Amino acid sequence: MRGITNTSILCIFYLLALLAFGRSNVQERSSNKSFVIDYNNNQFLKDGQPFRYISGSIHYFRVIPSDWRDRLKKMRMAGFNALQTYVEWSSHEPEPGMYDFNDILDLETFLKTAQEEDLVVILRLGPFIDAERDMGGLPYWLLHKNQDMRLRSSDPSYLTYVDEWFAVLLPKIKPLLYENGGPIIMVQVENEYGSYPACDFAYTSHMRNLVRKGLGDNVVLFTTDGGGVGYLKCGKIPGVYSTVDFGPGDITKPFEAMRLFEPQGPLVNSEYYPGWLDHWGAPHSTRDAKVVAKSFDDMLAMNASVNMYMFHGGTSFGLSSGSNLDGSFQACPTSYDYDAPLSEAGDPTEKYWIIRNITKKYLPLPSGDVPPASPKYSYGRAHLAPLGSVFQMSPLLQSVTQKWPITFEQLLMPNGLVLYETVLPFRIADPARMSISDVHDRGYVFVDSQFLGMVSREQKMYDLAVSALPNHTISIIVESQGRVCFGSEINDFKGLTTNVTINGYSLENWKMVPLPLTNMTRLSYALHYLQKKLKGNQVHPERLMGTPKGGMSFYKGSFIIPSNDSHPQDTFLYLDGWRKGLVWVNDFCLGRYWPEVGPQVALYVPRGILKKGSNTLLVLEFEASPCLIPSSCFVTFKDTPKIDGSTPK
Ligand SMILES: *[C@@H]1O[C@H](CO)[C@@H](O)[C@H](O)[C@H]1NC(C)=O
Ligand SMILES: *[C@@H]1O[C@H](CO)[C@@H](O)[C@H](O)[C@H]1NC(C)=O
Ligand SMILES: *[C@@H]1O[C@H](CO)[C@@H](O)[C@H](O)[C@H]1NC(C)=O
């Protein structure tokens, strides 16, 4: 090198070398990249070589994009060689024909980042995903298109929208297949379909054909079902590889069930549970790391390929979490920590290190150090001030008037709150029985703006005693706690799904006002006009209509983050003294809070949504704020999580 003086010659030489290298790389790719099932030897073959994956689930839609690489790197550093993720239709097509692949929905960037971090990808396309998401990831508006739609079936009114969605999705996926130089080695068709009573083979065949047509003949397609014959018999799709899912414990029986449907080929557990999901009001789920490690080790010793669901659960931001309906209605909280190896904030837990010790017996650990836990910071108190109530905002919003109450879906209202209002036309007994027999999911009832009481699907309490006079206004604010995400009742209409009666007489002539809580632009407009309307009138919480404690009201505030380079940092938001509602930081909806019911007490605030200097806070409190005394009207940012608080008896 010393003798060369003409740098331009050197540059040209490098350029040629790069071109030549790039070309041979491409040729090798196109001729060699293959991923197939070797049935004879019960294994996968990647580029002709035996291959087994140890994979982990991380959902892009539950982690903000600036943290994607960190989480993927930490998973790779535990020896895992694959990523598994769902694709969530409802987020990508929030309204019919309106598609979103930006920011937290930038699926292609997420998958390419996984590839850069040396992970192959197992992609679960849906359309249904469950995943403890609103309506199991199906768009709510399907129920607007056809109220009687048979979801997850060959009902043509359903398939039309599935086909349209896949016509948008599959062309984005195809270039990312392994054979095309991308990371995707396997693609899942539907999801645990054997757990859905429809058992519609015309539907599952349609889904297989749709994916084959869009992605070609080579990619390995698979299904996932519970580890029992009862599940597999409706989940099995001819020409698609059947896999099972199950948690720690007996691993023999589920794999035997799989063998009845796939006598040859690699054993696969597509969802191995290191923890479990949570419900509001029920203790936080945990699973002992040693128990998790034991079955993990046993499966890997059998040469099985295993996906850990979840490796990192993350957060169901906004109003995206779903509910279960297993005997009773149970809503899922904002945190999706899952007691996974990486905590909700992405930190390696003790379970991480125990699992990593198992993984390394079977696959080489990459060199280098595991990235450390991110620093956390206590930003302290942020004071808030009342902005106005839902009742003050509602006259500024569009409304719909009908003889009988209609659902969120009929109103094209994705989620959140709808105010239902009518005027009592006749004299009633004192007290009279008001029945809101199938409220979905929680109703706050007011008579002439005085809080009367609540009805609750969770508690199966649908009646209350009402004293009211003719011409009094009856208002019911109905909250969706998230649509059912699993089982036969995923067509979970929200709002008032039946008539409201008083001593058996149905109330008529309803005005319905949806609150724009899922769209920040529309919410900002509404808040802007609310402030304009109230200008000059100082807003006192006790004057806010709603509960006597200032519920059903918006509060705003701000807090300062130091301007030096060590900030912003991750933090956790505590709402002590607040009851139930929604919170936004810098216009990003963190999600639902309900600390008195638990088990989640604090909300995770990722540093990526914070900025140096002033940050904004917006709270919508449904029930009772601590703001009657202005000095107690605050929330607190602390440096420790709390998702395992006490729960009611
Ligand atoms: C790729 O294919 C070529 C030609 O078939 C072969 O010589 C080469 O060894 C293959 N490379 C790998 C990594 O399998
Ligand atoms: C696992 O695979 C290895 C290598 O192919 C083989 O020697 C061994 O017998 C297999 N173990 C089981 C339990 O199938
Ligand atoms: C992991 O294994 C090493 C020895 O291989 C041991 O020293 C360490 O304690 C183990 N860590 C955990 C968390 O089990």
XYZ file of C-alpha atoms and ligand atoms in Angstrom:
691
model
C 0.000 0.000 0.000
C 2.833 2.324 0.824
C 3.979 2.562 -2.857
C 0.607 3.563 -4.246
C 0.241 7.276 -4.626
C -2.693 7.546 -6.999
C -5.704 7.231 -4.709
C -8.200 7.284 -7.584
C -6.769 4.018 -8.952
C -7.252 2.546 -5.514
C -10.849 3.706 -5.451
C -11.641 2.186 -8.824
C -10.036 -1.066 -7.745
C -12.240 -1.156 -4.647
C -15.326 -0.329 -6.659
C -14.671 -3.193 -9.092
C -14.033 -5.566 -6.223
C -17.290 -4.564 -4.583
C -19.233 -5.020 -7.821
C -17.745 -8.443 -8.422
C -18.401 -9.510 -4.849
C -21.963 -8.216 -4.954
C -22.731 -10.072 -8.177
C -21.379 -13.437 -7.057
C -23.318 -13.003 -3.827
C -26.565 -12.536 -5.720
C -25.884 -15.563 -7.931
C -25.197 -17.728 -4.919
C -28.397 -16.550 -3.340
C -30.609 -17.310 -6.265
C -29.173 -20.771 -6.805
C -28.570 -21.963 -3.251
C -31.068 -20.499 -0.825
C -33.485 -23.226 0.081
C -35.498 -24.237 3.107
C -37.382 -27.524 3.021
C -38.718 -30.314 5.225
C -36.633 -33.498 5.091
C -39.391 -35.977 5.943
C -37.150 -39.037 5.827
C -34.785 -37.723 8.459
C -37.288 -35.831 10.651
C -35.562 -32.517 10.168
C -35.514 -29.257 8.251
C -32.871 -28.630 5.583
C -31.553 -25.114 5.135
C -29.371 -24.784 2.037
C -29.224 -28.572 2.015
C -27.898 -28.778 5.579
C -29.787 -30.150 8.614
C -31.336 -27.249 10.447
C -33.194 -26.828 13.692
C -34.547 -23.577 14.991
C -34.800 -22.182 18.476
C -37.081 -19.255 17.942
C -38.723 -16.588 20.036
C -41.863 -14.515 19.569
C -41.557 -10.735 19.520
C -44.443 -8.750 18.017
C -43.361 -5.610 16.173
C -46.680 -3.972 17.087
C -45.873 -4.330 20.795
C -42.424 -2.706 20.755
C -41.656 0.795 19.486
C -39.393 0.719 16.381
C -36.414 2.381 18.068
C -36.254 -0.655 20.380
C -36.667 -3.388 17.734
C -32.961 -3.959 17.135
C -32.122 -4.024 20.842
C -34.755 -6.699 21.565
C -33.784 -8.808 18.542
C -30.090 -8.578 19.408
C -30.751 -9.694 22.974
C -32.705 -12.680 21.681
C -29.926 -13.587 19.240
C -27.396 -13.325 22.094
C -29.345 -16.001 23.985
C -28.432 -18.370 21.152
C -31.825 -18.167 19.453
C -31.559 -18.329 15.664
C -35.112 -17.418 14.628
C -37.826 -14.826 15.227
C -41.514 -15.598 15.133
C -44.092 -12.829 14.734
C -47.730 -12.422 13.863
C -48.976 -9.932 11.285
C -51.916 -7.935 12.647
C -54.554 -7.195 10.031
C -56.620 -4.832 12.216
C -53.649 -2.477 12.687
C -52.579 -2.524 9.046
C -56.109 -1.912 7.735
C -57.723 0.219 10.451
C -60.537 1.253 8.100
C -61.645 -0.610 4.965
C -59.132 -0.111 2.143
C -56.961 2.235 4.232
C -53.562 0.653 4.798
C -50.842 1.535 7.278
C -47.292 0.146 7.241
C -45.609 3.063 8.981
C -43.723 3.435 12.255
C -44.686 0.605 14.622
C -46.430 -1.100 11.679
C -43.366 -1.086 9.406
C -43.309 -4.866 9.093
C -40.713 -4.971 6.318
C -38.168 -2.952 8.306
C -38.788 -5.154 11.352
C -38.147 -8.334 9.347
C -35.063 -6.866 7.663
C -33.737 -5.827 11.072
C -34.175 -9.427 12.233
C -32.193 -10.579 9.208
C -29.428 -8.083 9.968
C -29.314 -9.506 13.482
C -28.770 -12.987 12.008
C -32.253 -14.337 12.694
C -34.425 -16.221 10.247
C -38.151 -15.520 10.454
C -41.227 -17.648 11.019
C -44.155 -15.513 9.926
C -47.726 -16.004 11.092
C -49.939 -14.243 8.596
C -53.327 -14.712 10.217
C -55.804 -13.354 9.186
C -56.861 -14.297 12.735
C -54.053 -14.230 15.337
C -55.650 -14.141 18.840
C -52.502 -12.836 20.621
C -54.681 -11.178 23.303
C -55.402 -8.402 20.814
C -58.727 -6.678 20.120
C -60.886 -9.184 18.149
C -57.851 -11.444 17.776
C -56.378 -9.072 15.193
C -59.427 -9.059 12.903
C -60.624 -5.569 11.923
C -63.692 -4.492 13.866
C -65.207 -3.038 10.691
C -65.885 -6.518 9.315
C -68.866 -6.464 11.673
C -69.983 -3.183 10.125
C -69.857 -4.656 6.620
C -72.006 -7.578 7.618
C -73.479 -7.963 11.094
C -74.054 -11.650 10.495
C -70.601 -12.314 9.059
C -69.318 -15.751 9.959
C -65.718 -14.865 10.817
C -62.957 -17.390 10.111
C -65.171 -19.347 7.715
C -65.861 -19.662 4.004
C -68.624 -17.052 4.292
C -68.063 -15.107 1.031
C -68.667 -11.747 2.746
C -65.700 -12.530 5.026
C -63.437 -14.016 2.352
C -63.854 -10.945 0.132
C -62.077 -8.792 2.710
C -59.483 -11.444 3.535
C -58.636 -11.730 -0.170
C -58.332 -7.967 -0.546
C -56.053 -7.746 2.484
C -53.824 -10.606 1.348
C -53.576 -9.008 -2.113
C -51.888 -6.082 -0.329
C -49.888 -8.099 2.206
C -48.453 -11.006 0.210
C -46.559 -8.891 -2.395
C -44.742 -7.262 0.538
C -43.854 -10.666 1.987
C -42.706 -12.416 -1.182
C -39.368 -10.578 -1.645
C -38.596 -11.351 2.013
C -38.856 -15.124 1.576
C -35.652 -17.033 2.202
C -35.466 -18.253 -1.391
C -35.559 -14.607 -2.516
C -32.749 -13.512 -0.231
C -34.934 -12.538 2.716
C -35.221 -14.028 6.220
C -38.622 -15.804 6.056
C -38.251 -19.599 6.170
C -41.814 -20.581 7.104
C -45.284 -19.100 6.880
C -48.225 -20.027 9.091
C -51.747 -20.372 7.677
C -54.559 -19.195 10.037
C -53.917 -19.732 13.746
C -54.967 -22.500 16.140
C -57.931 -23.058 13.857
C -58.707 -26.365 15.573
C -59.717 -24.399 18.668
C -62.466 -22.625 16.694
C -65.732 -24.530 16.465
C -66.446 -23.701 12.806
C -64.137 -26.497 11.551
C -64.655 -25.222 8.000
C -62.263 -27.074 5.705
C -63.368 -25.023 2.688
C -62.045 -21.984 4.553
C -58.677 -23.462 5.517
C -58.147 -24.771 1.976
C -59.000 -21.337 0.628
C -56.407 -19.782 2.946
C -53.757 -22.311 1.888
C -54.443 -21.666 -1.798
C -54.409 -17.918 -1.308
C -50.997 -18.025 0.401
C -49.591 -20.492 -2.150
C -50.752 -18.296 -5.011
C -49.217 -15.206 -3.457
C -45.956 -16.702 -2.205
C -45.244 -19.529 -4.650
C -44.799 -23.268 -4.370
C -41.537 -23.446 -2.438
C -42.104 -21.786 0.919
C -42.843 -24.153 3.820
C -46.389 -23.574 5.067
C -47.449 -24.739 8.508
C -50.335 -24.685 10.963
C -50.259 -24.482 14.753
C -52.770 -26.184 17.034
C -53.117 -27.270 20.610
C -51.263 -30.523 21.360
C -54.275 -32.837 21.220
C -56.096 -34.783 18.521
C -59.257 -32.774 19.187
C -57.499 -29.601 18.073
C -55.454 -31.053 15.234
C -58.350 -32.702 13.456
C -59.948 -29.368 12.539
C -56.642 -27.487 12.338
C -54.951 -29.826 9.855
C -54.846 -28.546 6.269
C -53.774 -30.985 3.528
C -50.422 -29.958 2.078
C -49.578 -27.789 5.099
C -47.233 -29.007 7.839
C -49.009 -29.487 11.199
C -47.254 -28.308 14.361
C -48.432 -28.127 17.967
C -48.167 -25.695 20.875
C -47.921 -26.370 24.601
C -46.240 -25.155 27.776
C -43.958 -26.822 30.328
C -44.942 -30.273 31.570
C -45.667 -33.419 29.611
C -44.003 -33.094 26.218
C -44.649 -36.673 25.075
C -48.426 -36.563 24.582
C -48.549 -33.363 22.480
C -45.769 -34.613 20.199
C -47.543 -37.992 19.912
C -50.660 -36.116 18.806
C -48.564 -34.256 16.234
C -47.146 -37.578 15.007
C -50.652 -38.863 14.261
C -50.953 -36.061 11.711
C -47.304 -35.804 10.652
C -45.786 -39.296 10.997
C -42.552 -38.005 9.494
C -40.777 -34.650 9.643
C -39.270 -32.484 12.388
C -41.050 -32.139 15.725
C -42.149 -28.546 16.262
C -43.614 -26.725 19.239
C -44.731 -23.408 17.745
C -45.695 -21.844 21.081
C -43.786 -22.908 24.152
C -44.977 -20.773 27.078
C -42.324 -19.418 29.473
C -45.083 -17.507 31.276
C -48.691 -16.656 30.617
C -51.047 -13.781 29.887
C -52.732 -11.570 32.480
C -56.268 -10.332 33.057
C -57.341 -7.221 34.941
C -58.360 -8.181 38.446
C -56.488 -11.519 38.490
C -53.002 -12.039 39.957
C -50.031 -11.567 37.610
C -49.086 -14.862 35.913
C -45.619 -16.236 36.476
C -43.899 -19.518 35.704
C -40.867 -20.860 37.493
C -37.782 -20.521 35.297
C -36.406 -23.939 36.225
C -39.660 -25.635 35.259
C -39.624 -23.727 31.963
C -35.982 -24.682 31.380
C -36.619 -28.386 32.046
C -39.199 -29.016 29.313
C -37.287 -26.694 26.987
C -34.204 -28.867 27.450
C -36.232 -32.055 26.992
C -37.740 -30.875 23.702
C -34.404 -29.728 22.331
C -32.886 -33.094 23.320
C -35.495 -34.698 21.039
C -34.210 -32.558 18.150
C -37.454 -30.577 18.148
C -37.596 -27.049 16.806
C -39.104 -24.790 19.427
C -40.570 -21.309 19.417
C -40.845 -19.576 22.767
C -44.079 -17.567 23.032
C -43.191 -14.890 24.154
C -39.459 -14.282 24.251
C -40.331 -10.624 24.781
C -43.987 -9.723 25.224
C -43.810 -5.929 25.175
C -46.848 -3.711 25.555
C -50.371 -3.547 24.112
C -50.226 0.197 23.569
C -53.343 2.267 23.000
C -56.602 0.338 22.934
C -55.159 -2.715 21.225
C -55.499 -5.333 23.964
C -58.267 -7.904 23.765
C -60.433 -9.872 26.182
C -61.256 -13.463 26.938
C -64.680 -14.981 27.447
C -64.162 -18.214 29.260
C -67.118 -18.548 31.586
C -66.848 -14.873 32.396
C -65.628 -11.818 30.520
C -62.009 -10.947 31.357
C -60.147 -8.036 29.794
C -56.371 -8.112 29.244
C -54.223 -5.311 30.677
C -51.854 -3.000 28.818
C -48.664 -4.836 29.782
C -47.899 -8.005 27.828
C -44.882 -8.876 29.948
C -45.819 -12.581 29.877
C -43.123 -13.375 32.469
C -40.908 -13.783 29.400
C -37.080 -13.992 29.332
C -36.958 -10.301 28.387
C -39.164 -8.126 30.600
C -41.727 -5.689 29.217
C -38.974 -3.030 29.196
C -36.657 -5.387 27.293
C -34.358 -6.272 30.177
C -32.827 -9.751 30.524
C -34.435 -11.477 33.529
C -33.119 -14.392 35.555
C -35.165 -16.591 33.211
C -33.157 -15.191 30.285
C -29.883 -16.472 31.717
C -31.313 -19.868 32.646
C -32.792 -20.306 29.153
C -29.547 -19.146 27.553
C -27.690 -21.835 29.452
C -30.004 -24.448 27.896
C -29.866 -23.010 24.389
C -26.075 -23.107 24.335
C -26.099 -26.890 24.775
C -27.690 -27.140 21.322
C -26.718 -24.082 19.299
C -23.568 -21.951 19.396
C -23.850 -18.657 21.282
C -22.721 -15.684 19.189
C -19.542 -14.067 20.428
C -19.746 -10.831 22.372
C -21.638 -9.646 25.412
C -25.367 -9.609 26.017
C -26.505 -5.964 25.847
C -27.198 -4.729 29.381
C -30.583 -3.665 30.734
C -31.421 -0.129 29.671
C -31.125 2.508 32.404
C -34.363 3.624 34.059
C -35.094 7.019 35.572
C -37.463 8.532 38.137
C -38.668 11.729 36.517
C -40.876 12.347 39.542
C -44.215 14.112 39.726
C -46.031 15.666 36.810
C -48.898 17.955 37.754
C -52.113 18.001 35.779
C -55.031 20.377 35.464
C -58.618 19.681 34.346
C -59.358 20.367 30.705
C -63.059 19.575 30.522
C -65.433 16.666 30.670
C -66.784 14.163 28.182
C -70.190 15.840 28.650
C -68.712 19.232 27.770
C -66.993 17.761 24.717
C -69.913 15.735 23.396
C -71.932 18.666 21.918
C -68.872 19.483 19.788
C -68.812 16.001 18.246
C -70.840 14.330 15.533
C -73.748 12.282 16.774
C -76.181 9.741 15.372
C -79.830 9.575 16.403
C -81.876 6.393 16.084
C -84.946 4.892 17.671
C -82.952 1.998 19.147
C -79.369 2.031 20.399
C -76.780 0.821 17.893
C -73.353 -0.713 18.456
C -69.849 0.727 18.094
C -69.517 -1.322 14.907
C -72.681 0.118 13.377
C -71.344 3.575 14.283
C -67.972 2.701 12.632
C -66.389 3.369 15.992
C -63.239 1.295 16.534
C -62.915 1.421 20.300
C -63.032 3.509 23.444
C -66.202 5.239 24.658
C -69.618 6.046 23.213
C -72.103 8.309 24.981
C -75.701 7.038 24.639
C -78.373 9.540 25.612
C -82.146 9.654 25.727
C -84.883 11.620 27.521
C -87.226 9.801 29.866
C -90.663 10.186 28.248
C -92.882 8.801 31.000
C -93.359 8.613 34.754
C -91.625 5.661 36.420
C -91.877 3.934 39.793
C -89.547 5.129 42.526
C -87.191 3.415 42.352
C -87.550 1.521 39.102
C -85.358 -1.231 37.744
C -83.179 -0.159 34.848
C -81.832 -3.117 32.850
C -78.932 -2.789 30.449
C -78.955 -6.459 29.850
C -76.006 -6.986 27.558
C -73.670 -4.060 27.946
C -70.312 -4.511 26.199
C -68.507 -3.980 28.391
C -68.982 -1.379 31.089
C -71.641 1.301 31.410
C -71.503 4.473 33.476
C -75.083 5.640 34.015
C -76.094 9.255 34.693
C -79.471 10.916 35.296
C -79.415 14.611 34.345
C -75.624 14.405 34.521
C -75.655 13.037 38.083
C -73.759 9.783 38.369
C -76.192 6.968 39.211
C -74.111 3.825 39.013
C -72.471 1.242 36.825
C -73.243 -1.916 34.919
C -70.494 -4.399 34.149
C -70.101 -7.402 31.869
C -67.096 -8.591 33.912
C -69.221 -8.676 37.064
C -72.391 -9.791 35.239
C -74.228 -6.836 36.816
C -76.736 -5.392 34.393
C -79.467 -3.849 36.561
C -79.624 -0.781 38.738
C -82.223 1.100 40.744
C -83.153 4.417 39.163
C -85.165 7.354 40.469
C -85.972 9.856 37.755
C -88.716 12.157 36.532
C -90.158 12.620 33.048
C -87.856 14.741 30.833
C -84.771 13.784 32.801
C -81.867 12.855 30.557
C -80.564 9.319 30.873
C -76.929 9.080 29.769
C -74.966 5.854 29.532
C -71.288 6.077 28.683
C -70.263 2.660 27.428
C -66.656 1.574 27.518
C -65.197 -1.145 25.293
C -62.608 -3.047 27.310
C -61.283 -4.785 24.180
C -63.010 -7.288 21.890
C -62.914 -10.991 22.618
C -59.791 -12.497 21.036
C -60.323 -16.258 21.389
C -63.072 -18.852 21.117
C -66.424 -18.937 19.389
C -67.602 -15.441 20.342
C -65.085 -13.236 18.571
C -67.932 -11.347 16.869
C -68.016 -9.233 20.004
C -70.069 -6.126 19.234
C -69.389 -3.241 21.605
C -71.699 -0.712 23.226
C -75.379 -1.249 23.914
C -76.078 -4.502 22.133
C -79.693 -4.770 23.349
C -82.417 -2.330 24.347
C -82.368 -0.546 27.679
C -85.507 -1.057 29.743
C -87.042 0.539 32.815
C -89.437 -1.795 34.600
C -89.748 -3.666 31.319
C -90.398 -0.646 29.049
C -87.790 -0.074 26.346
C -86.310 3.394 26.085
C -86.416 4.855 22.553
C -84.884 7.733 20.592
C -81.228 7.489 21.391
C -78.536 9.979 20.552
C -75.121 8.355 20.234
C -71.855 10.264 20.398
C -68.620 8.365 19.708
C -65.518 9.849 21.356
C -62.523 10.077 19.024
C -60.068 8.270 21.310
C -58.336 6.063 18.722
C -57.332 8.881 16.389
C -54.974 11.478 17.857
C -55.621 14.036 15.114
C -59.356 13.983 15.703
C -58.896 13.946 19.472
C -56.607 16.984 19.269
C -59.254 18.870 17.286
C -61.930 17.952 19.795
C -59.740 19.073 22.713
C -58.872 22.274 20.877
C -62.552 23.164 20.399
C -63.309 22.132 23.963
C -60.683 24.572 25.251
C -62.029 27.302 22.972
C -65.552 26.706 24.227
C -64.493 26.818 27.876
C -62.156 29.788 27.400
C -62.566 32.342 30.150
C -64.381 29.857 32.355
C -61.926 28.399 34.756
C -62.520 24.661 34.876
C -62.915 23.281 38.385
C -63.002 19.548 38.776
C -65.998 19.654 41.101
C -67.921 21.490 38.409
C -67.107 18.848 35.855
C -70.132 16.764 35.191
C -69.656 13.128 35.866
C -68.944 11.373 39.079
C -68.753 13.487 42.236
C -65.011 13.066 42.081
C -64.435 14.568 38.677
C -64.597 11.468 36.510
C -65.268 11.307 32.749
C -62.893 14.200 32.329
C -59.700 15.094 30.510
C -56.652 16.392 32.369
C -53.468 17.760 30.905
C -50.008 18.486 32.154
C -46.354 18.442 31.249
C -43.044 17.357 32.679
C -39.425 18.214 32.008
C -36.699 15.795 30.971
C -33.123 17.002 31.562
C -31.301 18.153 28.448
C -28.068 16.259 28.972
C -27.037 13.291 26.836
C -27.985 10.573 29.300
C -31.688 11.386 28.737
C -34.371 10.457 27.940
C -34.477 7.102 29.700
C -37.147 4.454 30.146
C -39.527 5.175 32.997
C -42.762 3.870 34.567
C -45.930 5.883 35.085
C -47.786 5.516 38.396
C -51.326 6.876 38.698
C -51.861 6.612 42.463
C -55.211 8.122 43.407
C -56.545 7.813 39.859
C -59.046 5.053 39.125
C -59.488 3.988 35.534
C -58.837 5.517 32.172
C -56.426 6.213 29.353
C -53.166 8.118 29.234
C -51.158 9.745 26.438
C -47.552 10.975 26.574
C -46.524 13.301 23.740
C -49.724 12.267 21.915
C -48.747 8.585 22.060
C -51.452 6.531 23.785
C -49.679 4.362 26.355
C -52.855 2.420 27.054
C -55.431 1.707 29.721
C -54.718 2.105 33.434
C -56.672 0.600 36.344
C -54.280 0.424 39.296
C -56.880 -0.324 42.009
C -57.940 -3.495 40.220
C -54.437 -4.510 39.110
C -52.392 -6.536 38.731
C -50.784 -3.864 36.533
C -50.125 -0.769 38.632
C -47.605 1.184 36.519
C -47.446 1.746 32.762
C -44.174 1.255 30.902
C -43.006 4.442 29.157
C -40.312 3.650 26.554
C -37.627 6.303 26.179
C -38.301 6.413 22.435
C -41.517 8.381 22.931
C -39.852 10.912 25.252
C -37.740 13.942 24.416
C -35.411 16.316 26.167
C -37.152 19.386 27.584
C -40.912 19.628 27.921
C -43.133 16.551 27.363
C -46.926 16.553 27.384
C -49.365 14.395 29.317
C -53.048 13.824 28.676
C -55.249 11.705 30.941
C -58.874 10.719 30.413
C -60.135 9.569 33.802
C -63.434 7.652 33.682
C -64.229 7.415 37.380
C -62.555 9.564 40.012
C -59.475 11.728 39.805
C -57.509 13.006 42.803
C -57.909 16.537 41.417
C -60.507 18.012 43.791
C -57.425 19.184 45.686
C -55.236 20.774 42.984
C -52.003 19.948 44.832
C -52.832 16.218 44.650
C -53.584 16.361 40.911
C -50.441 14.602 39.690
C -48.973 11.362 38.369
C -45.480 10.051 39.125
C -42.701 8.668 36.921
C -40.552 6.119 38.771
C -37.646 3.906 37.804
C -39.207 0.547 38.707
C -42.042 -1.422 37.062
C -45.066 -2.760 38.911
C -47.244 -5.258 37.105
C -47.838 -7.620 40.025
C -49.949 -5.515 42.354
C -52.673 -6.923 44.572
C -56.045 -7.751 43.039
C -59.595 -7.687 44.469
C -61.149 -10.646 46.315
C -24.045 -23.300 -3.986
O -24.231 -23.956 -5.218
C -23.016 -24.187 -5.938
C -23.382 -24.755 -7.282
O -24.436 -25.663 -7.159
C -22.102 -25.104 -5.124
O -20.867 -25.287 -5.784
C -21.857 -24.449 -3.745
O -21.117 -25.333 -2.933
C -23.179 -24.125 -3.054
N -22.929 -23.379 -1.848
C -23.454 -23.711 -0.677
C -23.149 -22.801 0.462
O -24.158 -24.684 -0.511
C -31.083 -36.012 16.904
O -30.329 -35.812 15.722
C -29.060 -36.401 15.756
C -28.293 -35.970 14.533
O -29.062 -36.201 13.375
C -29.215 -37.899 15.845
O -27.970 -38.520 15.931
C -30.029 -38.252 17.104
O -30.310 -39.622 17.137
C -31.330 -37.490 17.122
N -32.009 -37.671 18.386
C -33.276 -38.047 18.500
C -33.810 -38.197 19.879
O -33.979 -38.230 17.516
C -25.203 -20.926 33.558
O -24.202 -21.921 33.472
C -23.004 -21.567 34.108
C -22.003 -22.677 33.897
O -22.092 -23.174 32.619
C -23.242 -21.324 35.576
O -22.056 -20.880 36.184
C -24.321 -20.281 35.752
O -24.648 -20.176 37.127
C -25.553 -20.665 34.992
N -26.496 -19.572 35.081
C -27.776 -19.760 35.405
C -28.593 -18.533 35.525
O -28.250 -20.852 35.560
